[in-house]
mmCIF file of C-alpha atoms and ligand atoms in Angstrom:
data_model
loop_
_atom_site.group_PDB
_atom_site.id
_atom_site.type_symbol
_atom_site.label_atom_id
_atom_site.label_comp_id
_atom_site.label_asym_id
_atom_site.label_seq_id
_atom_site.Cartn_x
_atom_site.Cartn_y
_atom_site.Cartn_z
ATOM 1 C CA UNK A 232 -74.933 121.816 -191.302
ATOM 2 C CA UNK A 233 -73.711 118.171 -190.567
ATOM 3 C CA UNK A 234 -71.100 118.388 -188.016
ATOM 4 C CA UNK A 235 -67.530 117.095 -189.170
ATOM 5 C CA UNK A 236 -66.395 113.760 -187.221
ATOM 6 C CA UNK A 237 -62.656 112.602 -187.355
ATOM 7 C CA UNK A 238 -62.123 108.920 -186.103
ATOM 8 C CA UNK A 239 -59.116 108.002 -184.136
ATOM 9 C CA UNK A 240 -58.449 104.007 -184.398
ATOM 10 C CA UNK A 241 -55.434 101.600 -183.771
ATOM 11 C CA UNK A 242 -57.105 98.211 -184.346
ATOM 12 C CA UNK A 243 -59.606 96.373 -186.412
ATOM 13 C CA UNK A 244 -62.067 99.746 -186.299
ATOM 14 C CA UNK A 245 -65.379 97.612 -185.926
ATOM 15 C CA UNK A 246 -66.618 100.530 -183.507
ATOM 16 C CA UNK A 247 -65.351 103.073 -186.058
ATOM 17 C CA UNK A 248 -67.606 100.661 -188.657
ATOM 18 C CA UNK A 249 -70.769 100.921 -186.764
ATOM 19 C CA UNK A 250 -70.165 104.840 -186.673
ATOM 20 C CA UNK A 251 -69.656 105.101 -190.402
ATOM 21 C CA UNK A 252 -72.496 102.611 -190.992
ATOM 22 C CA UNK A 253 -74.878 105.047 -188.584
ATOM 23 C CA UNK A 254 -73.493 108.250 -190.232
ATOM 24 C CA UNK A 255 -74.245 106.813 -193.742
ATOM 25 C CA UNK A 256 -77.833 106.616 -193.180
ATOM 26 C CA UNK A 257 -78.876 109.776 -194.547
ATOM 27 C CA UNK A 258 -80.727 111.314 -191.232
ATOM 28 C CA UNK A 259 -77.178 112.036 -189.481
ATOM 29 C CA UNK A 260 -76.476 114.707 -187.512
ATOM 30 C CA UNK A 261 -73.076 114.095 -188.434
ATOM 31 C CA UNK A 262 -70.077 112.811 -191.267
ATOM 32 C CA UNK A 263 -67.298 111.348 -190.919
ATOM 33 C CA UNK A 264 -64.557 113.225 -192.351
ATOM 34 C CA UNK A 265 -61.412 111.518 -191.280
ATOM 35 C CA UNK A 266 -60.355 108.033 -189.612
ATOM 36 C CA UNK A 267 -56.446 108.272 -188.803
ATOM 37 C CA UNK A 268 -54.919 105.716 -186.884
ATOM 38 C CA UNK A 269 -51.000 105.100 -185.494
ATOM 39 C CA UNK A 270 -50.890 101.862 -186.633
ATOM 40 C CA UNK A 271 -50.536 102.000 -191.054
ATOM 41 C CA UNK A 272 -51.186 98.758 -191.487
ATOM 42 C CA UNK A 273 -54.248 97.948 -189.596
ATOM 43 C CA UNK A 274 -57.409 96.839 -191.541
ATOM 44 C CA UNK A 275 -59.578 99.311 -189.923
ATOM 45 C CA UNK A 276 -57.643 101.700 -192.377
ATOM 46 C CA UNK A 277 -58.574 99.970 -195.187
ATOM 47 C CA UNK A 278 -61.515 99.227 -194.255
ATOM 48 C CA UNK A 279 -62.723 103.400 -193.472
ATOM 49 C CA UNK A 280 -60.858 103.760 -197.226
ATOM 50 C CA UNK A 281 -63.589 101.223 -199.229
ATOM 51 C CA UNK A 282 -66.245 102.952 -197.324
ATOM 52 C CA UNK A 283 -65.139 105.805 -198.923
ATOM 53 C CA UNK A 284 -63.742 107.845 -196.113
ATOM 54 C CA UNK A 285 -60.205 109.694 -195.846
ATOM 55 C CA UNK A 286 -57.728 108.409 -194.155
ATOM 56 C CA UNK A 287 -54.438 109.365 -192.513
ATOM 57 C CA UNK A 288 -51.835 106.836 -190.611
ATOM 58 C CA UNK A 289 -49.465 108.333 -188.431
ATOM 59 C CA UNK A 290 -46.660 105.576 -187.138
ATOM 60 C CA UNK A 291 -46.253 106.112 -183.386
ATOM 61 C CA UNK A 292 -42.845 103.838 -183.292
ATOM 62 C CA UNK A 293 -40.411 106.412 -184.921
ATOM 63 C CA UNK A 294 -41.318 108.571 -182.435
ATOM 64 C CA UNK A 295 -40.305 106.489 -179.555
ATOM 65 C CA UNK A 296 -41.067 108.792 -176.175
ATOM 66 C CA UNK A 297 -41.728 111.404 -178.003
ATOM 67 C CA UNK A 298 -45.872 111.663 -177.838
ATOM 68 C CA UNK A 299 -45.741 115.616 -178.098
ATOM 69 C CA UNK A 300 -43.983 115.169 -181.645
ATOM 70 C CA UNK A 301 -46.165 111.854 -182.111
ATOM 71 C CA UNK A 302 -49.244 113.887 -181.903
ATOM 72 C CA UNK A 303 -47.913 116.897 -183.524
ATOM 73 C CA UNK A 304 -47.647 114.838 -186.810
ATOM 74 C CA UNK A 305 -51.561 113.349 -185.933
ATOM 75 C CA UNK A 306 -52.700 116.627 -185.510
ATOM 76 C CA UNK A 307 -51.719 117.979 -188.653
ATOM 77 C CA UNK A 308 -54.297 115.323 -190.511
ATOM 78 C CA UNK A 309 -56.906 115.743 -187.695
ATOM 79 C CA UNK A 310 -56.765 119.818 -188.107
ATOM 80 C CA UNK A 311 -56.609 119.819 -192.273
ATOM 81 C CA UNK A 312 -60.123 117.893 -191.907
ATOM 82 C CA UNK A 313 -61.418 120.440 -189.655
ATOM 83 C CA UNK A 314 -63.757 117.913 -187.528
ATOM 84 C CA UNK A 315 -65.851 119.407 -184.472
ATOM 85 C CA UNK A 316 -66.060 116.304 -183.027
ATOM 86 C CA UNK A 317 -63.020 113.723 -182.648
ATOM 87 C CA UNK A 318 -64.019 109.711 -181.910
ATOM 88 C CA UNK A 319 -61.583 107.770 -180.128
ATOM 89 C CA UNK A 320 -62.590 103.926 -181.505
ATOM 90 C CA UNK A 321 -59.892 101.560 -180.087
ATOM 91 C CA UNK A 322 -57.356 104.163 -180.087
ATOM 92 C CA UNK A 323 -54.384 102.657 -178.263
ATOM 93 C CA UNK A 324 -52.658 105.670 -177.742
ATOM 94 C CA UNK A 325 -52.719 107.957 -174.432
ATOM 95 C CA UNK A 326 -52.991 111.494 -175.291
ATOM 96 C CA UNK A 327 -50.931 113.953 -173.781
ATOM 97 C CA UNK A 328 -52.996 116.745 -171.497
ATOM 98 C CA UNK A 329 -52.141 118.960 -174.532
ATOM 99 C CA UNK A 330 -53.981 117.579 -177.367
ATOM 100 C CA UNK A 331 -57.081 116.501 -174.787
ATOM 101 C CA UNK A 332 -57.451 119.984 -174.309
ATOM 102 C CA UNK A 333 -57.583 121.072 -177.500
ATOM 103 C CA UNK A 334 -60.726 119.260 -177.992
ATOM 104 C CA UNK A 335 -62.509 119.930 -174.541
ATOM 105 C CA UNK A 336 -66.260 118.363 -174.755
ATOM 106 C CA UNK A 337 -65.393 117.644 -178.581
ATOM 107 C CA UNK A 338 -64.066 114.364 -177.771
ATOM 108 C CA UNK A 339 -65.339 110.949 -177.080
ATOM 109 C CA UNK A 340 -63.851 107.399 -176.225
ATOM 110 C CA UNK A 341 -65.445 104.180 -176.055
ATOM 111 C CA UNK A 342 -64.048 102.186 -173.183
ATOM 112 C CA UNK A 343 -65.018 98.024 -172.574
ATOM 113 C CA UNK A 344 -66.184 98.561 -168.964
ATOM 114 C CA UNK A 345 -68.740 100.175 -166.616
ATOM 115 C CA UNK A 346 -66.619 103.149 -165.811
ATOM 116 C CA UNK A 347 -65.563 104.158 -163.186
ATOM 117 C CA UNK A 348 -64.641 100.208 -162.666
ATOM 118 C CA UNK A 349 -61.919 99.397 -164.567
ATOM 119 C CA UNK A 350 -60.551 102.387 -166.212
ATOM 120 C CA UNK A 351 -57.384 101.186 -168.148
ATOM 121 C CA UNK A 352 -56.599 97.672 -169.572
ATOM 122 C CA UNK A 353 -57.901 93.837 -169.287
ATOM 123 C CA UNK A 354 -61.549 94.933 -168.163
ATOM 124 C CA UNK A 355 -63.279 91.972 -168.947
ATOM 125 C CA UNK A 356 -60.135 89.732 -167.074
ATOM 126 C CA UNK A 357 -60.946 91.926 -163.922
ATOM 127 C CA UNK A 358 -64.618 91.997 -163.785
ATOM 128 C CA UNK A 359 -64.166 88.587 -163.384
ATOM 129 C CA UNK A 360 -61.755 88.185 -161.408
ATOM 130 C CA UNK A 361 -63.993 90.527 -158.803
ATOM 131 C CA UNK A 362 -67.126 88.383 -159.323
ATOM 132 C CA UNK A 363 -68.779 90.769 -160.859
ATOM 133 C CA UNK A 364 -72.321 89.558 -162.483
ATOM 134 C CA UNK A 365 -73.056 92.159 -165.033
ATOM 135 C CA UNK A 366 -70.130 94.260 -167.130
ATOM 136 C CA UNK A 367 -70.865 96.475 -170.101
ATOM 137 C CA UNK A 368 -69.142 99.583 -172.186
ATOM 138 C CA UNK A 369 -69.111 102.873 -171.652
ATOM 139 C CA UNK A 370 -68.825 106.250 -173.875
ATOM 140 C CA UNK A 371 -67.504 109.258 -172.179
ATOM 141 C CA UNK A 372 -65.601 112.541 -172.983
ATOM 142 C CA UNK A 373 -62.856 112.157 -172.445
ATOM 143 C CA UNK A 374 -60.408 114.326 -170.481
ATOM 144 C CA UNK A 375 -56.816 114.617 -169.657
ATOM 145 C CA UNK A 376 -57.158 111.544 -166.907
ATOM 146 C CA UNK A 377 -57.802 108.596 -168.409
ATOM 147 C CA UNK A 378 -60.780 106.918 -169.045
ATOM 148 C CA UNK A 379 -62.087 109.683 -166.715
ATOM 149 C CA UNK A 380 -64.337 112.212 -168.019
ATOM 150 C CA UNK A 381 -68.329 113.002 -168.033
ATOM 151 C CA UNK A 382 -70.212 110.026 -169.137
ATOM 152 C CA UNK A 383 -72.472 109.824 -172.181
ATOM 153 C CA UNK A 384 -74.201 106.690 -172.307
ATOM 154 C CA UNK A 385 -73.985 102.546 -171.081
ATOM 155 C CA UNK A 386 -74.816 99.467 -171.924
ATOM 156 C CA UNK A 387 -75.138 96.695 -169.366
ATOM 157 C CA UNK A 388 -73.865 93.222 -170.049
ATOM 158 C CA UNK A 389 -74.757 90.550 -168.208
ATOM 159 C CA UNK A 390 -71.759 88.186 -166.984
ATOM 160 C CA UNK A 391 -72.725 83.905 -167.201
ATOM 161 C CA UNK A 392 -70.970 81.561 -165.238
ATOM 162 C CA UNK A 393 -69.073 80.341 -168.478
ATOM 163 C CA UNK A 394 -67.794 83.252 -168.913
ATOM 164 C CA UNK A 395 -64.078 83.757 -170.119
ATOM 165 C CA UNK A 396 -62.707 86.960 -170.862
ATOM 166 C CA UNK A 397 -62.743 86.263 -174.641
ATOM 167 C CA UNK A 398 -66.664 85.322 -174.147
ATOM 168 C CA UNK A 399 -67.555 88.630 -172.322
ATOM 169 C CA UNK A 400 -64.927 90.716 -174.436
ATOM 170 C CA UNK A 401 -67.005 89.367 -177.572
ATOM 171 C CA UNK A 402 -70.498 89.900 -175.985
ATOM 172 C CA UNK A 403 -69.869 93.618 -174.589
ATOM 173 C CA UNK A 404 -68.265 94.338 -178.535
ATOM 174 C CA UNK A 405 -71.445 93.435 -179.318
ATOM 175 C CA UNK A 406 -73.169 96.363 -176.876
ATOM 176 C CA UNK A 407 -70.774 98.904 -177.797
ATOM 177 C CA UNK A 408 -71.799 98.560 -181.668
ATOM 178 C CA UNK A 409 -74.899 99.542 -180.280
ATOM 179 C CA UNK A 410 -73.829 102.159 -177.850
ATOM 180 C CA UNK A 411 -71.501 104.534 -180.023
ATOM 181 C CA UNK A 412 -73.631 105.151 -182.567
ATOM 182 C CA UNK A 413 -76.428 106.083 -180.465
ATOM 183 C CA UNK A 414 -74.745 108.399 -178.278
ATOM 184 C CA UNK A 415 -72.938 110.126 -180.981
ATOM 185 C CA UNK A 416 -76.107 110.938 -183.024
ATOM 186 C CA UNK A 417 -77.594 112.230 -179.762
ATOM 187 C CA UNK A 418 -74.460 114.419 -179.346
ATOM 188 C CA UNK A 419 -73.821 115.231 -182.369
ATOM 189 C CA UNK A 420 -77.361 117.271 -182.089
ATOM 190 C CA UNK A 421 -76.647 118.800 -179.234
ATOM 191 C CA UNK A 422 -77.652 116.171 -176.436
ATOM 192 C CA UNK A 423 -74.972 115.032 -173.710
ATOM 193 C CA UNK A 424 -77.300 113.745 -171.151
ATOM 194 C CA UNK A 425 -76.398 110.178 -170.328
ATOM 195 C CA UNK A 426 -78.310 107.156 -172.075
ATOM 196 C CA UNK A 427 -78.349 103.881 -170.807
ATOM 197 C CA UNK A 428 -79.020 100.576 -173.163
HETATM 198 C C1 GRF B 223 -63.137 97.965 -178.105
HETATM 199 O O1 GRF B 223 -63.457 96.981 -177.162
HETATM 200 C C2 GRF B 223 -63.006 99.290 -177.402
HETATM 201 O O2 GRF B 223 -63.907 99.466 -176.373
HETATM 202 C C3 GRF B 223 -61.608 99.218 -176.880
HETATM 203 O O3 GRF B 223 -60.880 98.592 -177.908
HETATM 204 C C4 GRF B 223 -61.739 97.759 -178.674
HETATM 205 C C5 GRF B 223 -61.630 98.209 -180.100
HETATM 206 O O4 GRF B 223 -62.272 97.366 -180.987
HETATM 207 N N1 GRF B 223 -61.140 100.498 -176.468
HETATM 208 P P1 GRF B 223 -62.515 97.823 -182.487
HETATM 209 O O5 GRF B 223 -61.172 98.233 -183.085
HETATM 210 O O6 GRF B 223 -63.496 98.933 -182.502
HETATM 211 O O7 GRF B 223 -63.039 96.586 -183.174
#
């Protein structure tokens, strides 16, 4: 039996793309069952929808504070599709300790850096701001601290002296269309040791 994947996105969804386009080949350990996102009027939405996948948007702004009731109203989609495995794709949202633990090693983020550098926001901006010379993406589980969590798989990116962070942002994209697919298959059967692209 494929196991059920729900997609959690707030943006464009081109990492939720690559793991519909892997899941659609046939040989998949794994379906996608659900993308939801918190913003209703991003194209990734539309986008899941024409590739024939259900989808649920869940507003985050009439909730103000209130994440607990936020993700209450999420949770109802995400548990009606009964998914085993939940994909955080560019999901802007940070998840209360709560609804990470309902999904203990059943959850995985993507996240633009070489974790455990740069956990958080503007990656590419502070890699090179340090000097870094290579960056990359990285897909772990994730747990209640952010961008924490056991890690899955990376892919290495190397940083050029040109470099801005648009440049970088654009080439490590690139990586992570490659990276998420290929660790989810692999966990999807069963594997969690860490690959490294
Ligand atoms: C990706 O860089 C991801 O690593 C980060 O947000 C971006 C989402 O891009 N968390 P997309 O919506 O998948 O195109």
């Amino acid at each position: 039996m494929k196991k059920r994947v729900a997609i959690l996105i707030s943006g464009g969804g081109s990492n939720m793309l690559a793991l519909l386009r892997d899941m659609g080949g046939g040989d998949h350990p794994a379906e996608a069952v659900l993308v939801a996102s918190n913003d209703p009027s991003t194209s990734g939405l539309a986008k899941a929808a024409a590739a024939g996948v259900l989808t649920a948007a869940v507003d985050h702004r009439p909730f103000g504070r209130d994440r607990a009731a936020f993700e209450a109203a999420l949770l109802t989609h995400i548990l009606a599709a009964k998914p085993d495995i939940l994909c955080l794709a560019g999901f802007m949202r940070v998840l209360t300790p709560d609804f990470v633990n309902r999904f203990t090693g059943r959850m995985l983020n993507i996240h633009p850096s070489l974790l455990p550098l740069y956990p958080g926001l503007h990656t590419h901006q502070r890699a090179l701001d340090a000097g870094d010379t290579q960056a990359g993406c990285t897909v772990h589980e994730v747990t209640p601290i952010l961008d924490d969590g056991p890690i899955l798989g990376q892919a290495l990116v190397p940083i050029l002296p040109e470099d801005t962070p648009d440049s970088l942002a654009a080439r490590v994209l690139t990586q992570e269309h490659r990276l998420y697919p290929a660790v989810l298959r692999r966990f999807a059967a069963g594997d969690r040791k860490p690959i490294f692209l």
